[in-house]
Amino acid sequence: MTQRTPLSATLDRLDGIQLARAIAALSVVIAHAIDHPLKGNAGEIFQLGARYGVTLFFVISGFIMTQTTGLQRFNAAQFLNRRVRRVVPIYWFATFLVASVTLIAPGMFQRTVFDPQHFFLSLFFIPAYDPSGTGGIWPMFKLGWTLNYEMFFYVSFAATFAFGLVTRAILLTLFFGTCILIGQLYHFDAAIPTFYTRIDTLAFVAGVWLGVLNLKGRFRSDNVTLVVLLMASTALLAWIASQYPIIRLIPWTQVGLIAVCAAHAAILVILVDKRGRMPHRLWLYIGDSSYSIYLFHMFAIGAVTAVIRRLPADLMIPMIGVSALCGCIAGMIAYQFIERPLIRHTRGRRPVVA
């Protein structure tokens, strides 16, 4: 008889993954700190930085979900309950904050308008077109588009609760692979099929398979493996960066970026968790704060940008550094005084698992 794996049985913290989360968050923050003062005209290379960070977050998510559910069946209701309690409260806080500011001071956000239907869909992670007419598919709190993918992945992952580790990974690969194939073959006008058939979801699958390798004890930590992963991922990322203005819209570009992020996550697990090379505690704290940093960094960057645009051009570069630092600090403050209290309130005082 197949037994279910208690979700608490595989929750040992992997500091390599925390370091990866820190790198992902900083990649997004730095890219936005550079791009935002220039009104999106900083160049594709900086947009690649944000894309890298988000893709790395997706790979990490696939890895963590696999790691926390273990080798056997798991309790789907408990799994989804944990994910909702982890993701929803602070996201709703950020969404209500944006909605309130938009209603009170409509000119505060350049391209954000309050639409009741769009607001409702945003709260429940349902993809919808931006009511301001940009043509983008994102929620009212624009950074929440990644969470629409996250919740879609969680629900899909929970649907595999009755299967063991490898079968679960195969089913998820087939499901997301089919969605992506449909998206490549057909053009949809509706937001939901357009959004969920994009190639971005392949990053979750890559993370799932990394988790399988780790749980099965197949994570090789020898020097040859480490050097090959490092050299191959560096070469591929350098090529993508050099060609990015030309290839950024090609689907295979995202596949390559997913491979890079998967390799980087593997490298960090090998170095930190297999070889014991512990990062500084600040890196781990940034990793712990990464969700709040992602959600709240733009509030600080937006405020600093308003100052930057009034300064002489020769002060822009150092002020961009200040902007990135303020974005990180804002996220850490939100983690300490908003996210953690909300988690304690919704979960009691049980340990927080990412």
mmCIF file of C-alpha atoms in Angstrom:
data_model
loop_
_atom_site.group_PDB
_atom_site.id
_atom_site.type_symbol
_atom_site.label_atom_id
_atom_site.label_comp_id
_atom_site.label_asym_id
_atom_site.label_seq_id
_atom_site.Cartn_x
_atom_site.Cartn_y
_atom_site.Cartn_z
ATOM 1 C CA MET A 1 0.000 0.000 0.000
ATOM 2 C CA THR A 2 1.373 3.426 -0.994
ATOM 3 C CA GLN A 3 1.607 5.847 1.895
ATOM 4 C CA ARG A 4 1.298 9.581 1.831
ATOM 5 C CA THR A 5 4.326 11.664 2.680
ATOM 6 C CA PRO A 6 3.695 14.108 5.537
ATOM 7 C CA LEU A 7 4.511 17.568 4.282
ATOM 8 C CA SER A 8 6.581 18.170 7.387
ATOM 9 C CA ALA A 9 8.840 15.211 6.640
ATOM 10 C CA THR A 10 10.889 16.844 3.906
ATOM 11 C CA LEU A 11 10.997 20.462 4.992
ATOM 12 C CA ASP A 12 14.699 20.711 5.813
ATOM 13 C CA ARG A 13 15.913 24.115 4.735
ATOM 14 C CA LEU A 14 18.261 24.207 1.749
ATOM 15 C CA ASP A 15 20.433 27.282 2.075
ATOM 16 C CA GLY A 16 21.580 26.945 -1.539
ATOM 17 C CA ILE A 17 17.989 27.516 -2.624
ATOM 18 C CA GLN A 18 17.696 30.483 -0.256
ATOM 19 C CA LEU A 19 20.781 31.957 -1.907
ATOM 20 C CA ALA A 20 19.191 31.344 -5.315
ATOM 21 C CA ARG A 21 16.079 33.193 -4.156
ATOM 22 C CA ALA A 22 18.241 36.118 -3.066
ATOM 23 C CA ILE A 23 19.940 36.234 -6.464
ATOM 24 C CA ALA A 24 16.575 36.069 -8.241
ATOM 25 C CA ALA A 25 15.163 38.929 -6.173
ATOM 26 C CA LEU A 26 18.240 41.113 -6.639
ATOM 27 C CA SER A 27 18.222 40.491 -10.396
ATOM 28 C CA VAL A 28 14.671 41.813 -10.621
ATOM 29 C CA VAL A 29 15.335 44.771 -8.320
ATOM 30 C CA ILE A 30 18.503 45.909 -10.102
ATOM 31 C CA ALA A 31 16.902 45.566 -13.535
ATOM 32 C CA HIS A 32 13.891 47.635 -12.465
ATOM 33 C CA ALA A 33 16.062 50.227 -10.708
ATOM 34 C CA ILE A 34 17.894 50.803 -13.992
ATOM 35 C CA ASP A 35 14.934 50.551 -16.342
ATOM 36 C CA HIS A 36 12.296 52.512 -14.409
ATOM 37 C CA PRO A 37 13.995 55.959 -14.430
ATOM 38 C CA LEU A 38 14.450 55.595 -18.187
ATOM 39 C CA LYS A 39 10.748 54.774 -18.658
ATOM 40 C CA GLY A 40 11.435 51.312 -20.055
ATOM 41 C CA ASN A 41 14.108 52.481 -22.494
ATOM 42 C CA ALA A 42 17.187 51.172 -20.674
ATOM 43 C CA GLY A 43 17.688 48.497 -23.287
ATOM 44 C CA GLU A 44 16.826 44.843 -23.656
ATOM 45 C CA ILE A 45 19.881 43.671 -21.721
ATOM 46 C CA PHE A 46 18.480 45.073 -18.470
ATOM 47 C CA GLN A 47 15.078 43.584 -19.231
ATOM 48 C CA LEU A 48 16.901 40.261 -19.565
ATOM 49 C CA GLY A 49 18.036 40.692 -15.954
ATOM 50 C CA ALA A 50 14.440 40.863 -14.739
ATOM 51 C CA ARG A 51 13.471 37.954 -16.984
ATOM 52 C CA TYR A 52 16.340 35.908 -15.562
ATOM 53 C CA GLY A 53 15.231 36.652 -11.995
ATOM 54 C CA VAL A 54 11.620 35.665 -12.616
ATOM 55 C CA THR A 55 12.638 32.480 -14.444
ATOM 56 C CA LEU A 56 14.952 31.536 -11.580
ATOM 57 C CA PHE A 57 12.059 32.073 -9.150
ATOM 58 C CA PHE A 58 9.942 29.640 -11.195
ATOM 59 C CA VAL A 59 12.692 27.001 -11.227
ATOM 60 C CA ILE A 60 13.087 27.391 -7.464
ATOM 61 C CA SER A 61 9.333 27.000 -6.978
ATOM 62 C CA GLY A 62 9.268 23.725 -8.896
ATOM 63 C CA PHE A 63 12.216 22.465 -6.862
ATOM 64 C CA ILE A 64 10.738 23.455 -3.493
ATOM 65 C CA MET A 65 7.311 21.970 -4.201
ATOM 66 C CA THR A 66 8.945 18.677 -5.167
ATOM 67 C CA GLN A 67 11.241 18.747 -2.156
ATOM 68 C CA THR A 68 8.449 19.473 0.326
ATOM 69 C CA THR A 69 6.052 16.793 -0.944
ATOM 70 C CA GLY A 70 8.624 14.003 -0.971
ATOM 71 C CA LEU A 71 8.789 10.621 -2.666
ATOM 72 C CA GLN A 72 5.253 9.323 -2.186
ATOM 73 C CA ARG A 73 1.680 10.555 -2.278
ATOM 74 C CA PHE A 74 0.849 13.753 -0.423
ATOM 75 C CA ASN A 75 -2.194 15.485 1.002
ATOM 76 C CA ALA A 76 -3.407 17.838 -1.738
ATOM 77 C CA ALA A 77 -5.708 19.847 0.540
ATOM 78 C CA GLN A 78 -2.924 20.442 3.050
ATOM 79 C CA PHE A 79 -0.539 21.346 0.242
ATOM 80 C CA LEU A 80 -2.884 23.934 -1.275
ATOM 81 C CA ASN A 81 -3.767 25.309 2.140
ATOM 82 C CA ARG A 82 -0.079 25.935 2.830
ATOM 83 C CA ARG A 83 0.454 27.611 -0.527
ATOM 84 C CA VAL A 84 -2.578 29.886 -0.182
ATOM 85 C CA ARG A 85 -1.585 30.929 3.333
ATOM 86 C CA ARG A 86 1.958 31.607 2.164
ATOM 87 C CA VAL A 87 1.170 33.543 -1.020
ATOM 88 C CA VAL A 88 -2.222 35.205 -0.719
ATOM 89 C CA PRO A 89 -2.233 37.462 2.392
ATOM 90 C CA ILE A 90 0.680 39.725 1.483
ATOM 91 C CA TYR A 91 -0.276 39.721 -2.210
ATOM 92 C CA TRP A 92 -3.764 40.888 -1.296
ATOM 93 C CA PHE A 93 -2.213 43.524 0.967
ATOM 94 C CA ALA A 94 -0.144 44.825 -1.962
ATOM 95 C CA THR A 95 -3.131 44.684 -4.328
ATOM 96 C CA PHE A 96 -5.409 46.599 -1.943
ATOM 97 C CA LEU A 97 -2.618 49.133 -1.436
ATOM 98 C CA VAL A 98 -2.328 49.740 -5.188
ATOM 99 C CA ALA A 99 -6.122 49.911 -5.540
ATOM 100 C CA SER A 100 -6.395 52.442 -2.702
ATOM 101 C CA VAL A 101 -3.667 54.682 -4.102
ATOM 102 C CA THR A 102 -5.198 54.475 -7.585
ATOM 103 C CA LEU A 103 -8.590 55.576 -6.261
ATOM 104 C CA ILE A 104 -7.244 58.323 -3.988
ATOM 105 C CA ALA A 105 -4.513 59.666 -6.284
ATOM 106 C CA PRO A 106 -5.124 58.399 -9.841
ATOM 107 C CA GLY A 107 -2.035 60.129 -11.221
ATOM 108 C CA MET A 108 0.349 58.334 -8.861
ATOM 109 C CA PHE A 109 0.705 55.299 -11.149
ATOM 110 C CA GLN A 110 1.325 56.044 -14.814
ATOM 111 C CA ARG A 111 -0.567 53.143 -16.391
ATOM 112 C CA THR A 112 -2.744 51.741 -13.624
ATOM 113 C CA VAL A 113 -6.494 52.300 -13.592
ATOM 114 C CA PHE A 114 -9.096 50.905 -11.232
ATOM 115 C CA ASP A 115 -11.599 48.609 -12.898
ATOM 116 C CA PRO A 116 -13.832 46.599 -10.496
ATOM 117 C CA GLN A 117 -13.916 43.469 -12.650
ATOM 118 C CA HIS A 118 -10.165 43.530 -13.231
ATOM 119 C CA PHE A 119 -9.606 44.093 -9.504
ATOM 120 C CA PHE A 120 -11.756 41.067 -8.622
ATOM 121 C CA LEU A 121 -10.017 38.852 -11.175
ATOM 122 C CA SER A 122 -6.658 40.017 -9.835
ATOM 123 C CA LEU A 123 -7.487 38.911 -6.306
ATOM 124 C CA PHE A 124 -8.259 35.378 -7.480
ATOM 125 C CA PHE A 125 -5.312 34.963 -9.854
ATOM 126 C CA ILE A 126 -7.413 34.912 -13.026
ATOM 127 C CA PRO A 127 -5.478 36.320 -16.012
ATOM 128 C CA ALA A 128 -7.125 39.319 -17.674
ATOM 129 C CA TYR A 129 -6.151 42.041 -20.097
ATOM 130 C CA ASP A 130 -4.997 45.331 -18.627
ATOM 131 C CA PRO A 131 -8.022 47.693 -18.682
ATOM 132 C CA SER A 132 -5.775 50.683 -19.417
ATOM 133 C CA GLY A 133 -5.387 49.394 -22.971
ATOM 134 C CA THR A 134 -1.722 48.374 -22.990
ATOM 135 C CA GLY A 135 -2.592 44.924 -24.331
ATOM 136 C CA GLY A 136 -0.707 43.260 -21.478
ATOM 137 C CA ILE A 137 -2.113 40.360 -19.489
ATOM 138 C CA TRP A 138 -1.452 41.205 -15.872
ATOM 139 C CA PRO A 139 -3.383 41.896 -12.665
ATOM 140 C CA MET A 140 -4.019 45.289 -11.132
ATOM 141 C CA PHE A 141 -0.821 44.916 -9.144
ATOM 142 C CA LYS A 142 1.264 44.307 -12.240
ATOM 143 C CA LEU A 143 4.062 42.310 -10.627
ATOM 144 C CA GLY A 144 1.416 39.768 -9.670
ATOM 145 C CA TRP A 145 1.466 38.261 -13.181
ATOM 146 C CA THR A 146 4.106 35.832 -11.931
ATOM 147 C CA LEU A 147 1.791 34.731 -9.125
ATOM 148 C CA ASN A 148 -0.873 33.820 -11.671
ATOM 149 C CA TYR A 149 1.638 31.301 -13.020
ATOM 150 C CA GLU A 150 2.593 30.193 -9.520
ATOM 151 C CA MET A 151 -0.995 29.450 -8.517
ATOM 152 C CA PHE A 152 -1.623 27.625 -11.796
ATOM 153 C CA PHE A 153 1.427 25.486 -11.069
ATOM 154 C CA TYR A 154 0.311 24.804 -7.483
ATOM 155 C CA VAL A 155 -3.120 23.620 -8.591
ATOM 156 C CA SER A 156 -1.577 21.453 -11.320
ATOM 157 C CA PHE A 157 0.937 20.041 -8.847
ATOM 158 C CA ALA A 158 -1.798 19.280 -6.301
ATOM 159 C CA ALA A 159 -3.684 17.319 -8.970
ATOM 160 C CA THR A 160 -0.832 14.771 -8.978
ATOM 161 C CA PHE A 161 -1.198 14.020 -5.253
ATOM 162 C CA ALA A 162 -2.079 10.348 -5.822
ATOM 163 C CA PHE A 163 1.185 9.534 -7.610
ATOM 164 C CA GLY A 164 4.755 8.945 -6.571
ATOM 165 C CA LEU A 165 7.645 11.262 -7.264
ATOM 166 C CA VAL A 166 8.734 10.224 -10.756
ATOM 167 C CA THR A 167 5.209 9.654 -12.082
ATOM 168 C CA ARG A 168 4.251 13.064 -10.719
ATOM 169 C CA ALA A 169 7.144 14.696 -12.558
ATOM 170 C CA ILE A 170 6.289 12.901 -15.802
ATOM 171 C CA LEU A 171 2.626 13.933 -15.594
ATOM 172 C CA LEU A 172 3.535 17.561 -14.953
ATOM 173 C CA THR A 173 5.976 17.492 -17.855
ATOM 174 C CA LEU A 174 3.326 16.093 -20.189
ATOM 175 C CA PHE A 175 0.677 18.554 -19.006
ATOM 176 C CA PHE A 176 2.752 21.714 -19.260
ATOM 177 C CA GLY A 177 4.435 20.461 -22.424
ATOM 178 C CA THR A 178 1.012 19.983 -24.013
ATOM 179 C CA CYS A 179 -0.110 23.463 -22.931
ATOM 180 C CA ILE A 180 3.027 25.001 -24.422
ATOM 181 C CA LEU A 181 2.666 23.028 -27.660
ATOM 182 C CA ILE A 182 -0.928 24.226 -28.022
ATOM 183 C CA GLY A 183 0.263 27.782 -27.466
ATOM 184 C CA GLN A 184 2.849 27.420 -30.220
ATOM 185 C CA LEU A 185 0.338 25.950 -32.681
ATOM 186 C CA TYR A 186 -2.677 28.165 -32.026
ATOM 187 C CA HIS A 187 -3.322 31.860 -31.458
ATOM 188 C CA PHE A 188 -5.918 32.745 -28.827
ATOM 189 C CA ASP A 189 -7.678 36.053 -28.315
ATOM 190 C CA ALA A 190 -8.885 35.278 -24.785
ATOM 191 C CA ALA A 191 -6.514 36.123 -21.943
ATOM 192 C CA ILE A 192 -6.634 32.821 -20.038
ATOM 193 C CA PRO A 193 -5.567 30.414 -22.825
ATOM 194 C CA THR A 194 -3.086 32.960 -24.171
ATOM 195 C CA PHE A 195 -1.453 33.317 -20.763
ATOM 196 C CA TYR A 196 -1.344 29.680 -19.689
ATOM 197 C CA THR A 197 0.017 28.313 -22.962
ATOM 198 C CA ARG A 198 3.159 30.430 -22.866
ATOM 199 C CA ILE A 199 6.534 28.775 -22.545
ATOM 200 C CA ASP A 200 7.302 30.371 -19.147
ATOM 201 C CA THR A 201 5.731 27.435 -17.282
ATOM 202 C CA LEU A 202 8.501 25.132 -18.499
ATOM 203 C CA ALA A 203 10.680 26.635 -15.750
ATOM 204 C CA PHE A 204 8.504 24.972 -13.098
ATOM 205 C CA VAL A 205 9.018 21.622 -14.804
ATOM 206 C CA ALA A 206 12.787 22.131 -14.808
ATOM 207 C CA GLY A 207 12.640 22.800 -11.077
ATOM 208 C CA VAL A 208 10.536 19.694 -10.515
ATOM 209 C CA TRP A 209 13.145 17.508 -12.210
ATOM 210 C CA LEU A 210 15.927 19.116 -10.173
ATOM 211 C CA GLY A 211 13.923 18.182 -7.085
ATOM 212 C CA VAL A 212 13.567 14.616 -8.348
ATOM 213 C CA LEU A 213 17.329 14.330 -8.805
ATOM 214 C CA ASN A 214 17.928 15.708 -5.319
ATOM 215 C CA LEU A 215 15.415 13.437 -3.575
ATOM 216 C CA LYS A 216 16.705 10.407 -5.474
ATOM 217 C CA GLY A 217 20.267 11.189 -4.433
ATOM 218 C CA ARG A 218 21.347 11.737 -8.038
ATOM 219 C CA PHE A 219 22.750 15.208 -7.495
ATOM 220 C CA ARG A 220 26.408 14.757 -8.373
ATOM 221 C CA SER A 221 28.677 17.151 -6.534
ATOM 222 C CA ASP A 222 32.044 16.287 -8.080
ATOM 223 C CA ASN A 223 34.285 18.937 -9.603
ATOM 224 C CA VAL A 224 33.670 17.801 -13.178
ATOM 225 C CA THR A 225 29.890 18.224 -12.841
ATOM 226 C CA LEU A 226 30.328 21.613 -11.214
ATOM 227 C CA VAL A 227 32.738 22.892 -13.873
ATOM 228 C CA VAL A 228 30.579 21.617 -16.749
ATOM 229 C CA LEU A 229 27.441 23.247 -15.317
ATOM 230 C CA LEU A 230 29.249 26.511 -14.671
ATOM 231 C CA MET A 231 30.959 26.735 -18.059
ATOM 232 C CA ALA A 232 27.922 25.635 -20.075
ATOM 233 C CA SER A 233 25.502 27.980 -18.277
ATOM 234 C CA THR A 234 27.928 30.915 -18.491
ATOM 235 C CA ALA A 235 28.487 30.388 -22.211
ATOM 236 C CA LEU A 236 24.759 30.035 -22.895
ATOM 237 C CA LEU A 237 23.838 33.101 -20.836
ATOM 238 C CA ALA A 238 26.569 35.155 -22.518
ATOM 239 C CA TRP A 239 25.280 34.142 -25.950
ATOM 240 C CA ILE A 240 21.674 34.947 -25.014
ATOM 241 C CA ALA A 241 22.751 38.351 -23.672
ATOM 242 C CA SER A 242 24.770 39.157 -26.792
ATOM 243 C CA GLN A 243 21.889 38.268 -29.107
ATOM 244 C CA TYR A 244 18.989 39.278 -26.878
ATOM 245 C CA PRO A 245 17.691 42.285 -28.856
ATOM 246 C CA ILE A 246 17.287 39.949 -31.847
ATOM 247 C CA ILE A 247 16.132 36.720 -30.180
ATOM 248 C CA ARG A 248 14.143 37.951 -27.167
ATOM 249 C CA LEU A 249 10.762 37.028 -28.695
ATOM 250 C CA ILE A 250 11.855 33.610 -29.974
ATOM 251 C CA PRO A 251 10.487 30.734 -27.803
ATOM 252 C CA TRP A 252 13.832 28.928 -27.750
ATOM 253 C CA THR A 253 15.354 31.940 -26.000
ATOM 254 C CA GLN A 254 13.195 31.239 -22.962
ATOM 255 C CA VAL A 255 14.108 27.544 -23.137
ATOM 256 C CA GLY A 256 17.775 28.519 -23.046
ATOM 257 C CA LEU A 257 17.200 30.891 -20.138
ATOM 258 C CA ILE A 258 15.370 28.152 -18.227
ATOM 259 C CA ALA A 259 18.352 25.841 -18.778
ATOM 260 C CA VAL A 260 20.680 28.542 -17.430
ATOM 261 C CA CYS A 261 18.526 29.101 -14.338
ATOM 262 C CA ALA A 262 18.224 25.366 -13.675
ATOM 263 C CA ALA A 263 22.009 25.034 -13.918
ATOM 264 C CA HIS A 264 22.528 27.962 -11.546
ATOM 265 C CA ALA A 265 20.093 26.514 -9.002
ATOM 266 C CA ALA A 266 21.908 23.169 -9.220
ATOM 267 C CA ILE A 267 25.309 24.843 -8.787
ATOM 268 C CA LEU A 268 24.159 26.650 -5.646
ATOM 269 C CA VAL A 269 22.699 23.466 -4.133
ATOM 270 C CA ILE A 270 25.968 21.643 -4.857
ATOM 271 C CA LEU A 271 28.196 24.377 -3.423
ATOM 272 C CA VAL A 272 26.128 25.240 -0.365
ATOM 273 C CA ASP A 273 24.121 22.162 0.593
ATOM 274 C CA LYS A 274 26.374 19.388 -0.687
ATOM 275 C CA ARG A 275 29.756 20.954 0.027
ATOM 276 C CA GLY A 276 28.856 23.131 2.984
ATOM 277 C CA ARG A 277 30.067 26.473 1.656
ATOM 278 C CA MET A 278 27.702 28.624 3.631
ATOM 279 C CA PRO A 279 26.815 32.094 2.334
ATOM 280 C CA HIS A 280 26.800 35.145 4.589
ATOM 281 C CA ARG A 281 23.701 35.449 6.765
ATOM 282 C CA LEU A 282 22.705 38.606 4.902
ATOM 283 C CA TRP A 283 22.298 36.569 1.708
ATOM 284 C CA LEU A 284 20.090 34.106 3.553
ATOM 285 C CA TYR A 285 18.001 36.936 4.989
ATOM 286 C CA ILE A 286 17.559 38.396 1.514
ATOM 287 C CA GLY A 287 16.450 34.927 0.412
ATOM 288 C CA ASP A 288 13.956 34.769 3.270
ATOM 289 C CA SER A 289 12.705 38.240 2.317
ATOM 290 C CA SER A 290 12.690 37.591 -1.438
ATOM 291 C CA TYR A 291 8.902 37.371 -1.820
ATOM 292 C CA SER A 292 8.374 40.684 -0.028
ATOM 293 C CA ILE A 293 11.289 42.245 -1.904
ATOM 294 C CA TYR A 294 9.707 41.177 -5.183
ATOM 295 C CA LEU A 295 6.289 42.547 -4.228
ATOM 296 C CA PHE A 296 7.325 45.840 -2.630
ATOM 297 C CA HIS A 297 10.570 46.953 -4.275
ATOM 298 C CA MET A 298 8.801 48.989 -6.952
ATOM 299 C CA PHE A 299 7.105 51.234 -4.389
ATOM 300 C CA ALA A 300 10.532 52.398 -3.201
ATOM 301 C CA ILE A 301 12.041 52.487 -6.682
ATOM 302 C CA GLY A 302 9.112 54.580 -7.899
ATOM 303 C CA ALA A 303 9.625 57.094 -5.090
ATOM 304 C CA VAL A 304 13.387 57.342 -5.685
ATOM 305 C CA THR A 305 12.826 57.623 -9.438
ATOM 306 C CA ALA A 306 10.666 60.710 -8.871
ATOM 307 C CA VAL A 307 13.747 62.286 -7.270
ATOM 308 C CA ILE A 308 16.190 60.965 -9.886
ATOM 309 C CA ARG A 309 14.334 62.653 -12.741
ATOM 310 C CA ARG A 310 14.890 66.035 -11.094
ATOM 311 C CA LEU A 311 18.654 65.536 -10.701
ATOM 312 C CA PRO A 312 21.491 66.296 -13.142
ATOM 313 C CA ALA A 313 22.294 63.467 -15.543
ATOM 314 C CA ASP A 314 25.709 62.796 -13.973
ATOM 315 C CA LEU A 315 24.024 61.805 -10.705
ATOM 316 C CA MET A 316 21.750 59.238 -12.327
ATOM 317 C CA ILE A 317 24.096 56.236 -12.090
ATOM 318 C CA PRO A 318 24.845 56.526 -8.342
ATOM 319 C CA MET A 319 21.174 57.251 -7.666
ATOM 320 C CA ILE A 320 20.222 54.057 -9.501
ATOM 321 C CA GLY A 321 22.319 52.216 -6.916
ATOM 322 C CA VAL A 322 20.475 54.066 -4.164
ATOM 323 C CA SER A 323 17.187 53.141 -5.823
ATOM 324 C CA ALA A 324 18.064 49.430 -5.877
ATOM 325 C CA LEU A 325 19.180 49.567 -2.248
ATOM 326 C CA CYS A 326 15.946 51.292 -1.218
ATOM 327 C CA GLY A 327 13.951 48.657 -3.093
ATOM 328 C CA CYS A 328 15.677 45.883 -1.152
ATOM 329 C CA ILE A 329 15.272 47.678 2.177
ATOM 330 C CA ALA A 330 11.570 48.288 1.503
ATOM 331 C CA GLY A 331 11.118 44.581 0.829
ATOM 332 C CA MET A 332 12.969 43.581 3.989
ATOM 333 C CA ILE A 333 10.872 45.960 6.063
ATOM 334 C CA ALA A 334 7.721 44.534 4.485
ATOM 335 C CA TYR A 335 8.958 41.024 5.269
ATOM 336 C CA GLN A 336 9.638 41.850 8.904
ATOM 337 C CA PHE A 337 6.541 43.906 9.660
ATOM 338 C CA ILE A 338 3.913 42.710 7.156
ATOM 339 C CA GLU A 339 4.688 39.282 5.718
ATOM 340 C CA ARG A 340 5.878 37.552 8.891
ATOM 341 C CA PRO A 341 3.017 38.859 11.085
ATOM 342 C CA LEU A 342 0.497 37.868 8.415
ATOM 343 C CA ILE A 343 1.982 34.369 8.230
ATOM 344 C CA ARG A 344 1.939 34.027 12.020
ATOM 345 C CA HIS A 345 -1.676 35.164 12.062
ATOM 346 C CA THR A 346 -2.808 32.711 9.363
ATOM 347 C CA ARG A 347 -0.673 29.735 10.428
ATOM 348 C CA GLY A 348 -0.418 30.141 14.159
ATOM 349 C CA ARG A 349 3.240 29.891 15.111
ATOM 350 C CA ARG A 350 4.281 26.906 13.028
ATOM 351 C CA PRO A 351 7.510 27.155 11.017
ATOM 352 C CA VAL A 352 7.252 29.054 7.756
ATOM 353 C CA VAL A 353 8.085 26.992 4.684
ATOM 354 C CA ALA A 354 8.661 28.759 1.388
#
